[in-house]
């Protein structure tokens, strides 16, 4: 499985239990398995939730109605920022 596919799977697992629609980043924190200490790791990359939030803040397009649209934007932003 590619790094992108692994990260996508991790993001979906972490964010699928959020209460949608989510209107901001703080709406996602209760869904995270380790809260703000959650880390996402795949291949040679690793992001804490705080790092992810700071890298992607300007790319977010809240509100999100479902996990798929949220994760699509996260993945697009990571590509645009040359993180993956």
mmCIF file of N, CA and C in Angstrom:
data_model
loop_
_atom_site.group_PDB
_atom_site.id
_atom_site.type_symbol
_atom_site.label_atom_id
_atom_site.label_comp_id
_atom_site.label_asym_id
_atom_site.label_seq_id
_atom_site.Cartn_x
_atom_site.Cartn_y
_atom_site.Cartn_z
ATOM 1 N N UNK A 1 0.851 -1.177 0.000
ATOM 2 C CA UNK A 1 0.000 0.000 0.000
ATOM 3 C C UNK A 1 0.896 1.241 0.000
ATOM 4 N N UNK A 2 0.540 2.229 -0.794
ATOM 5 C CA UNK A 2 1.333 3.452 -0.895
ATOM 6 C C UNK A 2 1.185 4.309 0.366
ATOM 7 N N UNK A 3 2.110 5.232 0.535
ATOM 8 C CA UNK A 3 2.049 6.159 1.661
ATOM 9 C C UNK A 3 0.737 6.934 1.642
ATOM 10 N N UNK A 4 0.348 7.417 0.459
ATOM 11 C CA UNK A 4 -0.901 8.175 0.354
ATOM 12 C C UNK A 4 -2.101 7.331 0.757
ATOM 13 N N UNK A 5 -2.142 6.099 0.303
ATOM 14 C CA UNK A 5 -3.266 5.211 0.635
ATOM 15 C C UNK A 5 -3.302 4.918 2.131
ATOM 16 N N UNK A 6 -2.139 4.714 2.731
ATOM 17 C CA UNK A 6 -2.084 4.457 4.175
ATOM 18 C C UNK A 6 -2.561 5.673 4.965
ATOM 19 N N UNK A 7 -2.077 6.862 4.583
ATOM 20 C CA UNK A 7 -2.500 8.075 5.279
ATOM 21 C C UNK A 7 -4.005 8.278 5.132
ATOM 22 N N UNK A 8 -4.515 8.098 3.923
ATOM 23 C CA UNK A 8 -5.949 8.261 3.685
ATOM 24 C C UNK A 8 -6.746 7.344 4.606
ATOM 25 N N UNK A 9 -6.318 6.097 4.712
ATOM 26 C CA UNK A 9 -6.998 5.135 5.580
ATOM 27 C C UNK A 9 -6.940 5.578 7.041
ATOM 28 N N UNK A 10 -5.776 6.064 7.474
ATOM 29 C CA UNK A 10 -5.641 6.547 8.856
ATOM 30 C C UNK A 10 -6.556 7.740 9.115
ATOM 31 N N UNK A 11 -6.605 8.682 8.171
ATOM 32 C CA UNK A 11 -7.459 9.862 8.339
ATOM 33 C C UNK A 11 -8.936 9.463 8.406
ATOM 34 N N UNK A 12 -9.349 8.572 7.534
ATOM 35 C CA UNK A 12 -10.755 8.132 7.548
ATOM 36 C C UNK A 12 -11.087 7.469 8.869
ATOM 37 N N UNK A 13 -10.223 6.587 9.329
ATOM 38 C CA UNK A 13 -10.461 5.901 10.605
ATOM 39 C C UNK A 13 -10.537 6.899 11.751
ATOM 40 N N UNK A 14 -9.655 7.893 11.750
ATOM 41 C CA UNK A 14 -9.616 8.869 12.839
ATOM 42 C C UNK A 14 -10.814 9.809 12.831
ATOM 43 N N UNK A 15 -11.262 10.210 11.650
ATOM 44 C CA UNK A 15 -12.280 11.255 11.557
ATOM 45 C C UNK A 15 -13.697 10.755 11.256
ATOM 46 N N UNK A 16 -13.862 9.462 11.006
ATOM 47 C CA UNK A 16 -15.188 8.976 10.607
ATOM 48 C C UNK A 16 -16.234 9.069 11.717
ATOM 49 N N UNK A 17 -15.812 9.097 12.958
ATOM 50 C CA UNK A 17 -16.781 9.146 14.058
ATOM 51 C C UNK A 17 -17.103 10.572 14.519
ATOM 52 N N UNK A 18 -16.556 11.563 13.832
ATOM 53 C CA UNK A 18 -16.888 12.954 14.176
ATOM 54 C C UNK A 18 -18.366 13.193 13.884
ATOM 55 N N UNK A 19 -18.928 14.179 14.546
ATOM 56 C CA UNK A 19 -20.328 14.535 14.303
ATOM 57 C C UNK A 19 -20.384 15.494 13.129
ATOM 58 N N UNK A 20 -20.865 14.990 12.016
ATOM 59 C CA UNK A 20 -20.966 15.799 10.789
ATOM 60 C C UNK A 20 -22.331 16.448 10.702
ATOM 61 N N UNK A 21 -22.390 17.654 10.186
ATOM 62 C CA UNK A 21 -21.290 18.409 9.581
ATOM 63 C C UNK A 21 -20.341 18.968 10.641
ATOM 64 N N UNK A 22 -19.064 19.084 10.276
ATOM 65 C CA UNK A 22 -18.083 19.725 11.144
ATOM 66 C C UNK A 22 -17.843 21.126 10.602
ATOM 67 N N UNK A 23 -17.829 22.083 11.502
ATOM 68 C CA UNK A 23 -17.719 23.474 11.077
ATOM 69 C C UNK A 23 -16.341 24.077 11.330
ATOM 70 N N UNK A 24 -15.459 23.328 11.990
ATOM 71 C CA UNK A 24 -14.116 23.814 12.263
ATOM 72 C C UNK A 24 -13.245 22.689 12.794
ATOM 73 N N UNK A 25 -11.957 22.947 12.879
ATOM 74 C CA UNK A 25 -11.014 21.926 13.323
ATOM 75 C C UNK A 25 -11.333 21.385 14.712
ATOM 76 N N UNK A 26 -11.799 22.240 15.593
ATOM 77 C CA UNK A 26 -12.073 21.795 16.958
ATOM 78 C C UNK A 26 -13.205 20.767 17.011
ATOM 79 N N UNK A 27 -14.083 20.753 16.025
ATOM 80 C CA UNK A 27 -15.146 19.746 15.971
ATOM 81 C C UNK A 27 -14.592 18.342 15.755
ATOM 82 N N UNK A 28 -13.366 18.245 15.265
ATOM 83 C CA UNK A 28 -12.764 16.952 14.964
ATOM 84 C C UNK A 28 -12.042 16.339 16.165
ATOM 85 N N UNK A 29 -11.616 17.150 17.105
ATOM 86 C CA UNK A 29 -10.799 16.675 18.226
ATOM 87 C C UNK A 29 -11.469 15.551 19.017
ATOM 88 N N UNK A 30 -12.762 15.638 19.360
ATOM 89 C CA UNK A 30 -13.367 14.547 20.132
ATOM 90 C C UNK A 30 -13.364 13.196 19.415
ATOM 91 N N UNK A 31 -13.288 13.190 18.102
ATOM 92 C CA UNK A 31 -13.295 11.935 17.351
ATOM 93 C C UNK A 31 -11.926 11.266 17.322
ATOM 94 N N UNK A 32 -10.876 12.007 17.598
ATOM 95 C CA UNK A 32 -9.518 11.473 17.485
ATOM 96 C C UNK A 32 -9.229 10.447 18.566
ATOM 97 N N UNK A 33 -8.570 9.338 18.188
ATOM 98 C CA UNK A 33 -8.322 8.262 19.158
ATOM 99 C C UNK A 33 -7.491 8.688 20.363
ATOM 100 N N UNK A 34 -6.546 9.608 20.193
ATOM 101 C CA UNK A 34 -5.720 10.092 21.297
ATOM 102 C C UNK A 34 -5.870 11.591 21.458
ATOM 103 N N UNK A 35 -7.014 12.108 21.036
ATOM 104 C CA UNK A 35 -7.248 13.539 21.136
ATOM 105 C C UNK A 35 -6.151 14.310 20.435
ATOM 106 N N UNK A 36 -5.709 15.419 21.014
ATOM 107 C CA UNK A 36 -4.695 16.250 20.365
ATOM 108 C C UNK A 36 -3.314 15.589 20.285
ATOM 109 N N UNK A 37 -3.137 14.448 20.939
ATOM 110 C CA UNK A 37 -1.853 13.717 20.868
ATOM 111 C C UNK A 37 -1.825 12.704 19.724
ATOM 112 N N UNK A 38 -2.879 12.638 18.942
ATOM 113 C CA UNK A 38 -2.953 11.693 17.828
ATOM 114 C C UNK A 38 -1.875 12.005 16.795
ATOM 115 N N UNK A 39 -1.242 10.940 16.274
ATOM 116 C CA UNK A 39 -0.245 11.072 15.209
ATOM 117 C C UNK A 39 -0.673 10.202 14.040
ATOM 118 N N UNK A 40 -0.333 10.671 12.861
ATOM 119 C CA UNK A 40 -0.574 9.921 11.635
ATOM 120 C C UNK A 40 0.788 9.599 11.034
ATOM 121 N N UNK A 41 1.027 8.306 10.741
ATOM 122 C CA UNK A 41 2.321 7.891 10.229
ATOM 123 C C UNK A 41 2.132 6.877 9.108
ATOM 124 N N UNK A 42 2.877 7.085 8.027
ATOM 125 C CA UNK A 42 2.873 6.143 6.911
ATOM 126 C C UNK A 42 4.126 6.381 6.089
ATOM 127 N N UNK A 43 4.689 5.300 5.573
ATOM 128 C CA UNK A 43 5.909 5.460 4.788
ATOM 129 C C UNK A 43 6.936 6.212 5.604
ATOM 130 N N UNK A 44 7.502 7.248 5.042
ATOM 131 C CA UNK A 44 8.510 8.031 5.750
ATOM 132 C C UNK A 44 7.987 9.329 6.309
ATOM 133 N N UNK A 45 6.667 9.486 6.383
ATOM 134 C CA UNK A 45 6.122 10.742 6.889
ATOM 135 C C UNK A 45 5.344 10.524 8.182
ATOM 136 N N UNK A 46 5.328 11.567 8.994
ATOM 137 C CA UNK A 46 4.612 11.527 10.264
ATOM 138 C C UNK A 46 4.103 12.933 10.556
ATOM 139 N N UNK A 47 2.839 13.013 10.984
ATOM 140 C CA UNK A 47 2.236 14.292 11.333
ATOM 141 C C UNK A 47 1.480 14.147 12.641
ATOM 142 N N UNK A 48 1.733 15.058 13.580
ATOM 143 C CA UNK A 48 0.851 15.135 14.740
ATOM 144 C C UNK A 48 -0.388 15.894 14.293
ATOM 145 N N UNK A 49 -1.454 15.813 15.050
ATOM 146 C CA UNK A 49 -2.666 16.551 14.718
ATOM 147 C C UNK A 49 -2.370 18.049 14.684
ATOM 148 N N UNK A 50 -1.575 18.520 15.601
ATOM 149 C CA UNK A 50 -1.245 19.949 15.640
ATOM 150 C C UNK A 50 -0.451 20.376 14.398
ATOM 151 N N UNK A 51 0.505 19.543 13.973
ATOM 152 C CA UNK A 51 1.257 19.848 12.753
ATOM 153 C C UNK A 51 0.334 19.862 11.540
ATOM 154 N N UNK A 52 -0.536 18.872 11.485
ATOM 155 C CA UNK A 52 -1.479 18.776 10.372
ATOM 156 C C UNK A 52 -2.372 20.016 10.327
ATOM 157 N N UNK A 53 -2.873 20.428 11.462
ATOM 158 C CA UNK A 53 -3.751 21.605 11.521
ATOM 159 C C UNK A 53 -3.024 22.859 11.048
ATOM 160 N N UNK A 54 -1.768 23.030 11.453
ATOM 161 C CA UNK A 54 -1.039 24.228 11.046
ATOM 162 C C UNK A 54 -0.692 24.208 9.561
ATOM 163 N N UNK A 55 -0.384 23.054 9.010
ATOM 164 C CA UNK A 55 -0.052 22.943 7.584
ATOM 165 C C UNK A 55 -1.270 23.116 6.691
ATOM 166 N N UNK A 56 -2.426 22.695 7.172
ATOM 167 C CA UNK A 56 -3.598 22.628 6.309
ATOM 168 C C UNK A 56 -4.636 23.700 6.571
ATOM 169 N N UNK A 57 -4.429 24.512 7.581
ATOM 170 C CA UNK A 57 -5.432 25.508 7.953
ATOM 171 C C UNK A 57 -5.937 26.353 6.807
ATOM 172 N N UNK A 58 -5.043 26.807 5.951
ATOM 173 C CA UNK A 58 -5.469 27.678 4.846
ATOM 174 C C UNK A 58 -6.144 26.910 3.710
ATOM 175 N N UNK A 59 -6.027 25.591 3.715
ATOM 176 C CA UNK A 59 -6.624 24.774 2.660
ATOM 177 C C UNK A 59 -8.019 24.260 3.026
ATOM 178 N N UNK A 60 -8.357 24.326 4.286
ATOM 179 C CA UNK A 60 -9.634 23.776 4.749
ATOM 180 C C UNK A 60 -10.805 24.582 4.204
ATOM 181 N N UNK A 61 -11.882 23.880 3.907
ATOM 182 C CA UNK A 61 -13.081 24.509 3.358
ATOM 183 C C UNK A 61 -14.298 24.058 4.177
ATOM 184 N N UNK A 62 -14.304 24.444 5.457
ATOM 185 C CA UNK A 62 -15.406 24.075 6.349
ATOM 186 C C UNK A 62 -16.671 24.779 5.921
ATOM 187 N N UNK A 63 -17.812 24.199 6.166
ATOM 188 C CA UNK A 63 -18.082 22.940 6.852
ATOM 189 C C UNK A 63 -17.917 21.737 5.911
ATOM 190 N N UNK A 64 -17.684 20.589 6.547
ATOM 191 C CA UNK A 64 -17.619 19.316 5.826
ATOM 192 C C UNK A 64 -18.826 18.487 6.236
ATOM 193 N N UNK A 65 -19.479 17.931 5.257
ATOM 194 C CA UNK A 65 -20.693 17.151 5.489
ATOM 195 C C UNK A 65 -20.416 15.677 5.771
ATOM 196 N N UNK A 66 -19.217 15.204 5.375
ATOM 197 C CA UNK A 66 -18.885 13.782 5.555
ATOM 198 C C UNK A 66 -17.375 13.596 5.599
ATOM 199 N N UNK A 67 -16.958 12.428 6.040
ATOM 200 C CA UNK A 67 -15.536 12.146 6.207
ATOM 201 C C UNK A 67 -14.805 12.126 4.871
ATOM 202 N N UNK A 68 -15.449 11.647 3.816
ATOM 203 C CA UNK A 68 -14.785 11.547 2.512
ATOM 204 C C UNK A 68 -14.363 12.924 1.985
ATOM 205 N N UNK A 69 -15.253 13.905 2.053
ATOM 206 C CA UNK A 69 -14.897 15.237 1.547
ATOM 207 C C UNK A 69 -13.809 15.880 2.404
ATOM 208 N N UNK A 70 -13.843 15.655 3.701
ATOM 209 C CA UNK A 70 -12.793 16.156 4.593
ATOM 210 C C UNK A 70 -11.445 15.544 4.225
ATOM 211 N N UNK A 71 -11.405 14.233 4.111
ATOM 212 C CA UNK A 71 -10.148 13.542 3.814
ATOM 213 C C UNK A 71 -9.658 13.883 2.410
ATOM 214 N N UNK A 72 -10.558 14.044 1.457
ATOM 215 C CA UNK A 72 -10.144 14.469 0.111
ATOM 216 C C UNK A 72 -9.387 15.791 0.184
ATOM 217 N N UNK A 73 -9.905 16.749 0.946
ATOM 218 C CA UNK A 73 -9.241 18.048 1.075
ATOM 219 C C UNK A 73 -7.914 17.941 1.818
ATOM 220 N N UNK A 74 -7.853 17.102 2.830
ATOM 221 C CA UNK A 74 -6.591 16.898 3.557
ATOM 222 C C UNK A 74 -5.538 16.350 2.606
ATOM 223 N N UNK A 75 -5.893 15.340 1.837
ATOM 224 C CA UNK A 75 -4.938 14.737 0.912
ATOM 225 C C UNK A 75 -4.505 15.730 -0.164
ATOM 226 N N UNK A 76 -5.438 16.477 -0.705
ATOM 227 C CA UNK A 76 -5.107 17.497 -1.720
ATOM 228 C C UNK A 76 -4.154 18.532 -1.144
ATOM 229 N N UNK A 77 -4.414 18.969 0.073
ATOM 230 C CA UNK A 77 -3.569 19.976 0.712
ATOM 231 C C UNK A 77 -2.154 19.436 0.974
ATOM 232 N N UNK A 78 -2.052 18.192 1.418
ATOM 233 C CA UNK A 78 -0.731 17.612 1.647
ATOM 234 C C UNK A 78 0.056 17.530 0.349
ATOM 235 N N UNK A 79 -0.616 17.211 -0.754
ATOM 236 C CA UNK A 79 0.062 17.195 -2.050
ATOM 237 C C UNK A 79 0.502 18.616 -2.451
ATOM 238 N N UNK A 80 -0.385 19.581 -2.290
ATOM 239 C CA UNK A 80 -0.066 20.970 -2.654
ATOM 240 C C UNK A 80 1.098 21.515 -1.836
ATOM 241 N N UNK A 81 1.190 21.082 -0.582
ATOM 242 C CA UNK A 81 2.273 21.535 0.301
ATOM 243 C C UNK A 81 3.539 20.679 0.158
ATOM 244 N N UNK A 82 3.536 19.742 -0.792
ATOM 245 C CA UNK A 82 4.657 18.822 -1.024
ATOM 246 C C UNK A 82 5.043 18.020 0.204
ATOM 247 N N UNK A 83 4.041 17.637 0.969
ATOM 248 C CA UNK A 83 4.259 16.824 2.161
ATOM 249 C C UNK A 83 4.184 15.328 1.835
ATOM 250 N N UNK A 84 3.510 15.000 0.752
ATOM 251 C CA UNK A 84 3.435 13.601 0.313
ATOM 252 C C UNK A 84 3.667 13.536 -1.192
#
